[in-house]
Amino acid sequence: MDLLVVVPHPDDETFGAGGALLLAKEAGLKTGVLTLTHGEAGRTLGLCPPERLGEVRSEELKRAAEVLGVDYLEILPFPNALPQEVGEGLRGPATGQGLPDHPEAEGTIRERLLALRPRFVLTFPPDGINGHPDHVATSRYATKAAEGLAQVLYFVRPEGPWPVTHHLRLPEWALARKLRALAQHKTQALSVLDFLEKHPERLWSESYYFPGSLGTKEGPWW
């Protein structure tokens, strides 16, 4: 495998790296997504019973992955932590635990890397972009798991603390498919709308940090 995206929740793959997955696939690379939870603590928007949210979000992820053309998708059963700021609305069942409570996830990720042998692992930066505990833990686990096996990259905010070394501007066809992939995550529509309101430019312009690279390159790292 060439590029494996490792994220905690269904929809992170499209928000963070939808364009990269599409452009890598178009370039002939083999791509994959490893998601660590079923996203069962997210909002339901009344679209399903709370106890079925994990199942529904997993189906949403499968449809999004099909739109993104990934070659490999796996969803692991680690628990989904509630974000630090929990807004109003119906949510699925949260156990009070999340990825920070399951350091064994690092070993599970490494097992997958040993089997899949990706050249690149793409995940959240160490600050998780928004501080979500699952985002931060996933970055830590994936980075450690990839030591000696793959080059780790981070999708980052252009105005954030991590330098942008690679900047992808999506062509029209890729933007259209990224939007279609986002549309599959219907239970998370409020998150999609919030993203559209706050960061619309990040739909067609994705920023990445490749540790060890200098300057900013317009285009992919592969």
JSON list of C-alpha atoms in Angstrom, two decimals:
[
{"chain": "A", "resi": 1, "resn": "MET", "atom": "CA", "xyz": [0.00, 0.00, 0.00]},
{"chain": "A", "resi": 2, "resn": "ASP", "atom": "CA", "xyz": [1.16, 3.55, -0.73]},
{"chain": "A", "resi": 3, "resn": "LEU", "atom": "CA", "xyz": [-0.98, 5.75, 1.52]},
{"chain": "A", "resi": 4, "resn": "LEU", "atom": "CA", "xyz": [-2.84, 4.72, 4.69]},
{"chain": "A", "resi": 5, "resn": "VAL", "atom": "CA", "xyz": [-4.97, 7.32, 6.50]},
{"chain": "A", "resi": 6, "resn": "VAL", "atom": "CA", "xyz": [-5.32, 6.56, 10.23]},
{"chain": "A", "resi": 7, "resn": "VAL", "atom": "CA", "xyz": [-8.13, 8.44, 11.99]},
{"chain": "A", "resi": 8, "resn": "PRO", "atom": "CA", "xyz": [-10.36, 7.93, 15.05]},
{"chain": "A", "resi": 9, "resn": "HIS", "atom": "CA", "xyz": [-13.86, 8.59, 13.67]},
{"chain": "A", "resi": 10, "resn": "PRO", "atom": "CA", "xyz": [-15.92, 8.13, 10.52]},
{"chain": "A", "resi": 11, "resn": "ASP", "atom": "CA", "xyz": [-15.85, 11.48, 8.60]},
{"chain": "A", "resi": 12, "resn": "ASP", "atom": "CA", "xyz": [-12.30, 12.38, 9.75]},
{"chain": "A", "resi": 13, "resn": "GLU", "atom": "CA", "xyz": [-10.96, 10.70, 6.62]},
{"chain": "A", "resi": 14, "resn": "THR", "atom": "CA", "xyz": [-12.87, 13.04, 4.30]},
{"chain": "A", "resi": 15, "resn": "PHE", "atom": "CA", "xyz": [-12.47, 16.25, 6.32]},
{"chain": "A", "resi": 16, "resn": "GLY", "atom": "CA", "xyz": [-8.76, 15.69, 6.79]},
{"chain": "A", "resi": 17, "resn": "ALA", "atom": "CA", "xyz": [-7.56, 13.90, 3.69]},
{"chain": "A", "resi": 18, "resn": "GLY", "atom": "CA", "xyz": [-10.38, 13.45, 1.19]},
{"chain": "A", "resi": 19, "resn": "GLY", "atom": "CA", "xyz": [-8.56, 15.33, -1.52]},
{"chain": "A", "resi": 20, "resn": "ALA", "atom": "CA", "xyz": [-5.26, 13.58, -0.89]},
{"chain": "A", "resi": 21, "resn": "LEU", "atom": "CA", "xyz": [-6.93, 10.18, -1.12]},
{"chain": "A", "resi": 22, "resn": "LEU", "atom": "CA", "xyz": [-8.60, 11.11, -4.39]},
{"chain": "A", "resi": 23, "resn": "LEU", "atom": "CA", "xyz": [-5.47, 12.57, -5.99]},
{"chain": "A", "resi": 24, "resn": "ALA", "atom": "CA", "xyz": [-3.31, 9.66, -4.83]},
{"chain": "A", "resi": 25, "resn": "LYS", "atom": "CA", "xyz": [-5.76, 7.18, -6.32]},
{"chain": "A", "resi": 26, "resn": "GLU", "atom": "CA", "xyz": [-5.86, 9.17, -9.58]},
{"chain": "A", "resi": 27, "resn": "ALA", "atom": "CA", "xyz": [-2.05, 8.98, -9.67]},
{"chain": "A", "resi": 28, "resn": "GLY", "atom": "CA", "xyz": [-2.19, 5.19, -9.48]},
{"chain": "A", "resi": 29, "resn": "LEU", "atom": "CA", "xyz": [-1.34, 4.80, -5.80]},
{"chain": "A", "resi": 30, "resn": "LYS", "atom": "CA", "xyz": [-2.95, 2.18, -3.57]},
{"chain": "A", "resi": 31, "resn": "THR", "atom": "CA", "xyz": [-4.83, 3.86, -0.72]},
{"chain": "A", "resi": 32, "resn": "GLY", "atom": "CA", "xyz": [-6.49, 2.83, 2.52]},
{"chain": "A", "resi": 33, "resn": "VAL", "atom": "CA", "xyz": [-8.30, 4.10, 5.60]},
{"chain": "A", "resi": 34, "resn": "LEU", "atom": "CA", "xyz": [-7.95, 2.67, 9.10]},
{"chain": "A", "resi": 35, "resn": "THR", "atom": "CA", "xyz": [-10.59, 4.07, 11.48]},
{"chain": "A", "resi": 36, "resn": "LEU", "atom": "CA", "xyz": [-10.16, 3.31, 15.18]},
{"chain": "A", "resi": 37, "resn": "THR", "atom": "CA", "xyz": [-13.77, 3.70, 16.41]},
{"chain": "A", "resi": 38, "resn": "HIS", "atom": "CA", "xyz": [-17.31, 3.45, 15.07]},
{"chain": "A", "resi": 39, "resn": "GLY", "atom": "CA", "xyz": [-18.03, 7.04, 16.13]},
{"chain": "A", "resi": 40, "resn": "GLU", "atom": "CA", "xyz": [-20.79, 5.88, 18.46]},
{"chain": "A", "resi": 41, "resn": "ALA", "atom": "CA", "xyz": [-20.63, 8.99, 20.70]},
{"chain": "A", "resi": 42, "resn": "GLY", "atom": "CA", "xyz": [-21.44, 11.45, 17.90]},
{"chain": "A", "resi": 43, "resn": "ARG", "atom": "CA", "xyz": [-24.72, 13.22, 17.18]},
{"chain": "A", "resi": 44, "resn": "THR", "atom": "CA", "xyz": [-27.63, 11.22, 15.79]},
{"chain": "A", "resi": 45, "resn": "LEU", "atom": "CA", "xyz": [-29.71, 14.19, 14.52]},
{"chain": "A", "resi": 46, "resn": "GLY", "atom": "CA", "xyz": [-32.67, 11.92, 15.21]},
{"chain": "A", "resi": 47, "resn": "LEU", "atom": "CA", "xyz": [-31.79, 9.84, 12.15]},
{"chain": "A", "resi": 48, "resn": "CYS", "atom": "CA", "xyz": [-31.35, 6.63, 14.12]},
{"chain": "A", "resi": 49, "resn": "PRO", "atom": "CA", "xyz": [-31.76, 5.32, 17.68]},
{"chain": "A", "resi": 50, "resn": "PRO", "atom": "CA", "xyz": [-28.73, 6.28, 19.80]},
{"chain": "A", "resi": 51, "resn": "GLU", "atom": "CA", "xyz": [-27.77, 2.65, 20.31]},
{"chain": "A", "resi": 52, "resn": "ARG", "atom": "CA", "xyz": [-27.47, 2.16, 16.52]},
{"chain": "A", "resi": 53, "resn": "LEU", "atom": "CA", "xyz": [-25.30, 5.21, 15.83]},
{"chain": "A", "resi": 54, "resn": "GLY", "atom": "CA", "xyz": [-22.03, 3.28, 15.64]},
{"chain": "A", "resi": 55, "resn": "GLU", "atom": "CA", "xyz": [-23.52, 0.89, 13.12]},
{"chain": "A", "resi": 56, "resn": "VAL", "atom": "CA", "xyz": [-25.04, 3.72, 11.04]},
{"chain": "A", "resi": 57, "resn": "ARG", "atom": "CA", "xyz": [-21.83, 5.77, 11.04]},
{"chain": "A", "resi": 58, "resn": "SER", "atom": "CA", "xyz": [-19.87, 2.71, 9.93]},
{"chain": "A", "resi": 59, "resn": "GLU", "atom": "CA", "xyz": [-22.20, 2.33, 6.94]},
{"chain": "A", "resi": 60, "resn": "GLU", "atom": "CA", "xyz": [-21.79, 6.04, 6.19]},
{"chain": "A", "resi": 61, "resn": "LEU", "atom": "CA", "xyz": [-18.02, 5.57, 6.24]},
{"chain": "A", "resi": 62, "resn": "LYS", "atom": "CA", "xyz": [-18.21, 2.62, 3.85]},
{"chain": "A", "resi": 63, "resn": "ARG", "atom": "CA", "xyz": [-20.18, 4.74, 1.37]},
{"chain": "A", "resi": 64, "resn": "ALA", "atom": "CA", "xyz": [-17.74, 7.64, 1.73]},
{"chain": "A", "resi": 65, "resn": "ALA", "atom": "CA", "xyz": [-14.77, 5.33, 1.22]},
{"chain": "A", "resi": 66, "resn": "GLU", "atom": "CA", "xyz": [-16.37, 4.02, -1.96]},
{"chain": "A", "resi": 67, "resn": "VAL", "atom": "CA", "xyz": [-16.72, 7.59, -3.26]},
{"chain": "A", "resi": 68, "resn": "LEU", "atom": "CA", "xyz": [-13.08, 8.26, -2.36]},
{"chain": "A", "resi": 69, "resn": "GLY", "atom": "CA", "xyz": [-12.03, 5.10, -4.18]},
{"chain": "A", "resi": 70, "resn": "VAL", "atom": "CA", "xyz": [-9.96, 3.63, -1.36]},
{"chain": "A", "resi": 71, "resn": "ASP", "atom": "CA", "xyz": [-8.59, 0.12, -1.83]},
{"chain": "A", "resi": 72, "resn": "TYR", "atom": "CA", "xyz": [-8.70, -0.84, 1.85]},
{"chain": "A", "resi": 73, "resn": "LEU", "atom": "CA", "xyz": [-11.03, 0.09, 4.72]},
{"chain": "A", "resi": 74, "resn": "GLU", "atom": "CA", "xyz": [-11.06, -1.26, 8.26]},
{"chain": "A", "resi": 75, "resn": "ILE", "atom": "CA", "xyz": [-12.99, -0.02, 11.29]},
{"chain": "A", "resi": 76, "resn": "LEU", "atom": "CA", "xyz": [-11.63, -1.02, 14.69]},
{"chain": "A", "resi": 77, "resn": "PRO", "atom": "CA", "xyz": [-13.89, -1.29, 17.79]},
{"chain": "A", "resi": 78, "resn": "PHE", "atom": "CA", "xyz": [-12.12, 1.05, 20.24]},
{"chain": "A", "resi": 79, "resn": "PRO", "atom": "CA", "xyz": [-14.46, 3.39, 22.19]},
{"chain": "A", "resi": 80, "resn": "ASN", "atom": "CA", "xyz": [-15.29, 6.90, 20.99]},
{"chain": "A", "resi": 81, "resn": "ALA", "atom": "CA", "xyz": [-14.64, 9.65, 23.56]},
{"chain": "A", "resi": 82, "resn": "LEU", "atom": "CA", "xyz": [-16.93, 12.67, 23.86]},
{"chain": "A", "resi": 83, "resn": "PRO", "atom": "CA", "xyz": [-15.27, 15.91, 22.74]},
{"chain": "A", "resi": 84, "resn": "GLN", "atom": "CA", "xyz": [-14.25, 18.43, 25.38]},
{"chain": "A", "resi": 85, "resn": "GLU", "atom": "CA", "xyz": [-17.08, 20.77, 24.43]},
{"chain": "A", "resi": 86, "resn": "VAL", "atom": "CA", "xyz": [-20.28, 18.77, 24.00]},
{"chain": "A", "resi": 87, "resn": "GLY", "atom": "CA", "xyz": [-23.03, 20.71, 22.27]},
{"chain": "A", "resi": 88, "resn": "GLU", "atom": "CA", "xyz": [-26.73, 20.14, 22.40]},
{"chain": "A", "resi": 89, "resn": "GLY", "atom": "CA", "xyz": [-28.49, 17.37, 20.56]},
{"chain": "A", "resi": 90, "resn": "LEU", "atom": "CA", "xyz": [-29.08, 13.64, 20.71]},
{"chain": "A", "resi": 91, "resn": "ARG", "atom": "CA", "xyz": [-25.95, 11.56, 20.90]},
{"chain": "A", "resi": 92, "resn": "GLY", "atom": "CA", "xyz": [-25.08, 7.93, 20.83]},
{"chain": "A", "resi": 93, "resn": "PRO", "atom": "CA", "xyz": [-24.01, 6.06, 23.97]},
{"chain": "A", "resi": 94, "resn": "ALA", "atom": "CA", "xyz": [-20.63, 7.05, 25.43]},
{"chain": "A", "resi": 95, "resn": "THR", "atom": "CA", "xyz": [-18.93, 4.74, 27.93]},
{"chain": "A", "resi": 96, "resn": "GLY", "atom": "CA", "xyz": [-16.87, 7.47, 29.56]},
{"chain": "A", "resi": 97, "resn": "GLN", "atom": "CA", "xyz": [-13.77, 6.10, 27.88]},
{"chain": "A", "resi": 98, "resn": "GLY", "atom": "CA", "xyz": [-12.09, 6.89, 24.61]},
{"chain": "A", "resi": 99, "resn": "LEU", "atom": "CA", "xyz": [-8.88, 6.24, 22.74]},
{"chain": "A", "resi": 100, "resn": "PRO", "atom": "CA", "xyz": [-6.69, 7.88, 25.44]},
{"chain": "A", "resi": 101, "resn": "ASP", "atom": "CA", "xyz": [-7.83, 5.06, 27.75]},
{"chain": "A", "resi": 102, "resn": "HIS", "atom": "CA", "xyz": [-6.71, 2.36, 25.31]},
{"chain": "A", "resi": 103, "resn": "PRO", "atom": "CA", "xyz": [-2.96, 2.56, 24.67]},
{"chain": "A", "resi": 104, "resn": "GLU", "atom": "CA", "xyz": [-3.11, -0.95, 23.24]},
{"chain": "A", "resi": 105, "resn": "ALA", "atom": "CA", "xyz": [-4.46, 0.72, 20.09]},
{"chain": "A", "resi": 106, "resn": "GLU", "atom": "CA", "xyz": [-0.84, 1.54, 19.23]},
{"chain": "A", "resi": 107, "resn": "GLY", "atom": "CA", "xyz": [0.02, -2.14, 19.00]},
{"chain": "A", "resi": 108, "resn": "THR", "atom": "CA", "xyz": [-3.07, -2.85, 16.91]},
{"chain": "A", "resi": 109, "resn": "ILE", "atom": "CA", "xyz": [-2.11, -0.11, 14.47]},
{"chain": "A", "resi": 110, "resn": "ARG", "atom": "CA", "xyz": [1.41, -1.47, 14.22]},
{"chain": "A", "resi": 111, "resn": "GLU", "atom": "CA", "xyz": [0.04, -4.93, 13.42]},
{"chain": "A", "resi": 112, "resn": "ARG", "atom": "CA", "xyz": [-1.90, -3.43, 10.52]},
{"chain": "A", "resi": 113, "resn": "LEU", "atom": "CA", "xyz": [1.18, -1.55, 9.31]},
{"chain": "A", "resi": 114, "resn": "LEU", "atom": "CA", "xyz": [3.25, -4.73, 9.38]},
{"chain": "A", "resi": 115, "resn": "ALA", "atom": "CA", "xyz": [0.60, -6.45, 7.25]},
{"chain": "A", "resi": 116, "resn": "LEU", "atom": "CA", "xyz": [-0.16, -3.59, 4.84]},
{"chain": "A", "resi": 117, "resn": "ARG", "atom": "CA", "xyz": [3.33, -2.06, 4.57]},
{"chain": "A", "resi": 118, "resn": "PRO", "atom": "CA", "xyz": [2.23, 1.46, 3.57]},
{"chain": "A", "resi": 119, "resn": "ARG", "atom": "CA", "xyz": [4.88, 3.89, 2.40]},
{"chain": "A", "resi": 120, "resn": "PHE", "atom": "CA", "xyz": [3.05, 6.82, 4.03]},
{"chain": "A", "resi": 121, "resn": "VAL", "atom": "CA", "xyz": [0.83, 7.05, 7.11]},
{"chain": "A", "resi": 122, "resn": "LEU", "atom": "CA", "xyz": [-1.33, 10.18, 7.22]},
{"chain": "A", "resi": 123, "resn": "THR", "atom": "CA", "xyz": [-3.03, 11.20, 10.47]},
{"chain": "A", "resi": 124, "resn": "PHE", "atom": "CA", "xyz": [-3.87, 14.09, 12.80]},
{"chain": "A", "resi": 125, "resn": "PRO", "atom": "CA", "xyz": [-1.05, 16.33, 14.03]},
{"chain": "A", "resi": 126, "resn": "PRO", "atom": "CA", "xyz": [0.01, 15.99, 17.70]},
{"chain": "A", "resi": 127, "resn": "ASP", "atom": "CA", "xyz": [-2.46, 18.69, 18.82]},
{"chain": "A", "resi": 128, "resn": "GLY", "atom": "CA", "xyz": [-5.34, 16.89, 17.11]},
{"chain": "A", "resi": 129, "resn": "ILE", "atom": "CA", "xyz": [-6.17, 20.17, 15.26]},
{"chain": "A", "resi": 130, "resn": "ASN", "atom": "CA", "xyz": [-9.05, 20.90, 17.65]},
{"chain": "A", "resi": 131, "resn": "GLY", "atom": "CA", "xyz": [-7.84, 19.19, 20.82]},
{"chain": "A", "resi": 132, "resn": "HIS", "atom": "CA", "xyz": [-10.34, 16.32, 20.67]},
{"chain": "A", "resi": 133, "resn": "PRO", "atom": "CA", "xyz": [-8.87, 13.61, 22.96]},
{"chain": "A", "resi": 134, "resn": "ASP", "atom": "CA", "xyz": [-9.39, 10.90, 20.35]},
{"chain": "A", "resi": 135, "resn": "HIS", "atom": "CA", "xyz": [-7.62, 13.00, 17.69]},
{"chain": "A", "resi": 136, "resn": "VAL", "atom": "CA", "xyz": [-4.63, 13.61, 19.96]},
{"chain": "A", "resi": 137, "resn": "ALA", "atom": "CA", "xyz": [-4.40, 9.96, 21.01]},
{"chain": "A", "resi": 138, "resn": "THR", "atom": "CA", "xyz": [-4.65, 8.74, 17.41]},
{"chain": "A", "resi": 139, "resn": "SER", "atom": "CA", "xyz": [-1.78, 11.00, 16.36]},
{"chain": "A", "resi": 140, "resn": "ARG", "atom": "CA", "xyz": [0.38, 9.68, 19.18]},
{"chain": "A", "resi": 141, "resn": "TYR", "atom": "CA", "xyz": [-0.45, 6.02, 18.55]},
{"chain": "A", "resi": 142, "resn": "ALA", "atom": "CA", "xyz": [-0.07, 6.19, 14.77]},
{"chain": "A", "resi": 143, "resn": "THR", "atom": "CA", "xyz": [3.22, 8.11, 14.96]},
{"chain": "A", "resi": 144, "resn": "LYS", "atom": "CA", "xyz": [4.75, 5.62, 17.39]},
{"chain": "A", "resi": 145, "resn": "ALA", "atom": "CA", "xyz": [3.35, 2.60, 15.56]},
{"chain": "A", "resi": 146, "resn": "ALA", "atom": "CA", "xyz": [4.90, 3.74, 12.28]},
{"chain": "A", "resi": 147, "resn": "GLU", "atom": "CA", "xyz": [8.44, 4.06, 13.64]},
{"chain": "A", "resi": 148, "resn": "GLY", "atom": "CA", "xyz": [10.75, 2.15, 11.32]},
{"chain": "A", "resi": 149, "resn": "LEU", "atom": "CA", "xyz": [7.86, 1.12, 9.08]},
{"chain": "A", "resi": 150, "resn": "ALA", "atom": "CA", "xyz": [6.46, 4.16, 7.26]},
{"chain": "A", "resi": 151, "resn": "GLN", "atom": "CA", "xyz": [6.85, 7.90, 6.83]},
{"chain": "A", "resi": 152, "resn": "VAL", "atom": "CA", "xyz": [4.28, 9.80, 8.91]},
{"chain": "A", "resi": 153, "resn": "LEU", "atom": "CA", "xyz": [2.59, 12.95, 7.64]},
{"chain": "A", "resi": 154, "resn": "TYR", "atom": "CA", "xyz": [-0.05, 15.17, 9.24]},
{"chain": "A", "resi": 155, "resn": "PHE", "atom": "CA", "xyz": [-3.01, 17.02, 7.79]},
{"chain": "A", "resi": 156, "resn": "VAL", "atom": "CA", "xyz": [-2.87, 20.45, 9.42]},
{"chain": "A", "resi": 157, "resn": "ARG", "atom": "CA", "xyz": [-4.60, 23.83, 9.60]},
{"chain": "A", "resi": 158, "resn": "PRO", "atom": "CA", "xyz": [-2.85, 26.40, 7.38]},
{"chain": "A", "resi": 159, "resn": "GLU", "atom": "CA", "xyz": [-2.88, 28.87, 10.29]},
{"chain": "A", "resi": 160, "resn": "GLY", "atom": "CA", "xyz": [-1.92, 26.30, 12.94]},
{"chain": "A", "resi": 161, "resn": "PRO", "atom": "CA", "xyz": [1.32, 25.62, 14.83]},
{"chain": "A", "resi": 162, "resn": "TRP", "atom": "CA", "xyz": [2.63, 23.06, 12.35]},
{"chain": "A", "resi": 163, "resn": "PRO", "atom": "CA", "xyz": [4.38, 24.29, 9.17]},
{"chain": "A", "resi": 164, "resn": "VAL", "atom": "CA", "xyz": [2.66, 23.57, 5.87]},
{"chain": "A", "resi": 165, "resn": "THR", "atom": "CA", "xyz": [5.13, 21.72, 3.65]},
{"chain": "A", "resi": 166, "resn": "HIS", "atom": "CA", "xyz": [2.69, 20.52, 0.98]},
{"chain": "A", "resi": 167, "resn": "HIS", "atom": "CA", "xyz": [-0.37, 22.29, -0.29]},
{"chain": "A", "resi": 168, "resn": "LEU", "atom": "CA", "xyz": [-2.97, 20.52, -2.43]},
{"chain": "A", "resi": 169, "resn": "ARG", "atom": "CA", "xyz": [-5.43, 22.56, -4.50]},
{"chain": "A", "resi": 170, "resn": "LEU", "atom": "CA", "xyz": [-8.16, 20.21, -5.64]},
{"chain": "A", "resi": 171, "resn": "PRO", "atom": "CA", "xyz": [-9.31, 20.25, -9.25]},
{"chain": "A", "resi": 172, "resn": "GLU", "atom": "CA", "xyz": [-13.05, 20.52, -9.86]},
{"chain": "A", "resi": 173, "resn": "TRP", "atom": "CA", "xyz": [-13.60, 16.78, -10.26]},
{"chain": "A", "resi": 174, "resn": "ALA", "atom": "CA", "xyz": [-11.85, 16.03, -6.95]},
{"chain": "A", "resi": 175, "resn": "LEU", "atom": "CA", "xyz": [-13.77, 18.74, -5.09]},
{"chain": "A", "resi": 176, "resn": "ALA", "atom": "CA", "xyz": [-17.05, 17.37, -6.42]},
{"chain": "A", "resi": 177, "resn": "ARG", "atom": "CA", "xyz": [-16.20, 13.85, -5.20]},
{"chain": "A", "resi": 178, "resn": "LYS", "atom": "CA", "xyz": [-14.97, 15.12, -1.83]},
{"chain": "A", "resi": 179, "resn": "LEU", "atom": "CA", "xyz": [-18.30, 16.89, -1.35]},
{"chain": "A", "resi": 180, "resn": "ARG", "atom": "CA", "xyz": [-20.12, 13.68, -2.30]},
{"chain": "A", "resi": 181, "resn": "ALA", "atom": "CA", "xyz": [-18.06, 11.78, 0.28]},
{"chain": "A", "resi": 182, "resn": "LEU", "atom": "CA", "xyz": [-18.90, 14.34, 2.97]},
{"chain": "A", "resi": 183, "resn": "ALA", "atom": "CA", "xyz": [-22.57, 14.03, 2.05]},
{"chain": "A", "resi": 184, "resn": "GLN", "atom": "CA", "xyz": [-22.50, 10.34, 2.99]},
{"chain": "A", "resi": 185, "resn": "HIS", "atom": "CA", "xyz": [-21.97, 11.29, 6.65]},
{"chain": "A", "resi": 186, "resn": "LYS", "atom": "CA", "xyz": [-25.57, 12.35, 7.11]},
{"chain": "A", "resi": 187, "resn": "THR", "atom": "CA", "xyz": [-25.67, 11.90, 10.89]},
{"chain": "A", "resi": 188, "resn": "GLN", "atom": "CA", "xyz": [-22.81, 14.41, 11.17]},
{"chain": "A", "resi": 189, "resn": "ALA", "atom": "CA", "xyz": [-24.46, 17.06, 8.99]},
{"chain": "A", "resi": 190, "resn": "LEU", "atom": "CA", "xyz": [-24.12, 19.72, 11.70]},
{"chain": "A", "resi": 191, "resn": "SER", "atom": "CA", "xyz": [-20.36, 19.16, 11.78]},
{"chain": "A", "resi": 192, "resn": "VAL", "atom": "CA", "xyz": [-20.24, 19.45, 8.00]},
{"chain": "A", "resi": 193, "resn": "LEU", "atom": "CA", "xyz": [-22.24, 22.70, 8.06]},
{"chain": "A", "resi": 194, "resn": "ASP", "atom": "CA", "xyz": [-20.08, 24.10, 10.85]},
{"chain": "A", "resi": 195, "resn": "PHE", "atom": "CA", "xyz": [-16.97, 23.30, 8.81]},
{"chain": "A", "resi": 196, "resn": "LEU", "atom": "CA", "xyz": [-18.49, 24.94, 5.73]},
{"chain": "A", "resi": 197, "resn": "GLU", "atom": "CA", "xyz": [-19.28, 28.07, 7.70]},
{"chain": "A", "resi": 198, "resn": "LYS", "atom": "CA", "xyz": [-15.88, 28.39, 9.39]},
{"chain": "A", "resi": 199, "resn": "HIS", "atom": "CA", "xyz": [-13.42, 26.96, 6.86]},
{"chain": "A", "resi": 200, "resn": "PRO", "atom": "CA", "xyz": [-14.97, 26.77, 3.36]},
{"chain": "A", "resi": 201, "resn": "GLU", "atom": "CA", "xyz": [-11.60, 27.23, 1.68]},
{"chain": "A", "resi": 202, "resn": "ARG", "atom": "CA", "xyz": [-10.33, 24.01, 3.25]},
{"chain": "A", "resi": 203, "resn": "LEU", "atom": "CA", "xyz": [-12.73, 22.03, 1.08]},
{"chain": "A", "resi": 204, "resn": "TRP", "atom": "CA", "xyz": [-10.68, 22.69, -2.07]},
{"chain": "A", "resi": 205, "resn": "SER", "atom": "CA", "xyz": [-7.33, 23.52, -0.43]},
{"chain": "A", "resi": 206, "resn": "GLU", "atom": "CA", "xyz": [-5.68, 20.94, 1.84]},
{"chain": "A", "resi": 207, "resn": "SER", "atom": "CA", "xyz": [-2.53, 21.52, 3.91]},
{"chain": "A", "resi": 208, "resn": "TYR", "atom": "CA", "xyz": [-0.02, 18.90, 5.05]},
{"chain": "A", "resi": 209, "resn": "TYR", "atom": "CA", "xyz": [3.09, 18.75, 7.19]},
{"chain": "A", "resi": 210, "resn": "PHE", "atom": "CA", "xyz": [5.80, 16.32, 6.09]},
{"chain": "A", "resi": 211, "resn": "PRO", "atom": "CA", "xyz": [8.36, 16.24, 8.93]},
{"chain": "A", "resi": 212, "resn": "GLY", "atom": "CA", "xyz": [11.83, 17.00, 7.64]},
{"chain": "A", "resi": 213, "resn": "SER", "atom": "CA", "xyz": [10.67, 18.91, 4.57]},
{"chain": "A", "resi": 214, "resn": "LEU", "atom": "CA", "xyz": [11.65, 22.55, 4.14]},
{"chain": "A", "resi": 215, "resn": "GLY", "atom": "CA", "xyz": [9.53, 25.26, 2.60]},
{"chain": "A", "resi": 216, "resn": "THR", "atom": "CA", "xyz": [6.09, 24.82, 1.07]},
{"chain": "A", "resi": 217, "resn": "LYS", "atom": "CA", "xyz": [5.50, 22.84, -2.09]},
{"chain": "A", "resi": 218, "resn": "GLU", "atom": "CA", "xyz": [2.41, 23.22, -4.25]},
{"chain": "A", "resi": 219, "resn": "GLY", "atom": "CA", "xyz": [1.47, 19.65, -4.97]},
{"chain": "A", "resi": 220, "resn": "PRO", "atom": "CA", "xyz": [1.66, 16.15, -3.48]},
{"chain": "A", "resi": 221, "resn": "TRP", "atom": "CA", "xyz": [4.52, 14.57, -1.53]},
{"chain": "A", "resi": 222, "resn": "TRP", "atom": "CA", "xyz": [4.44, 11.16, -3.25]}
]
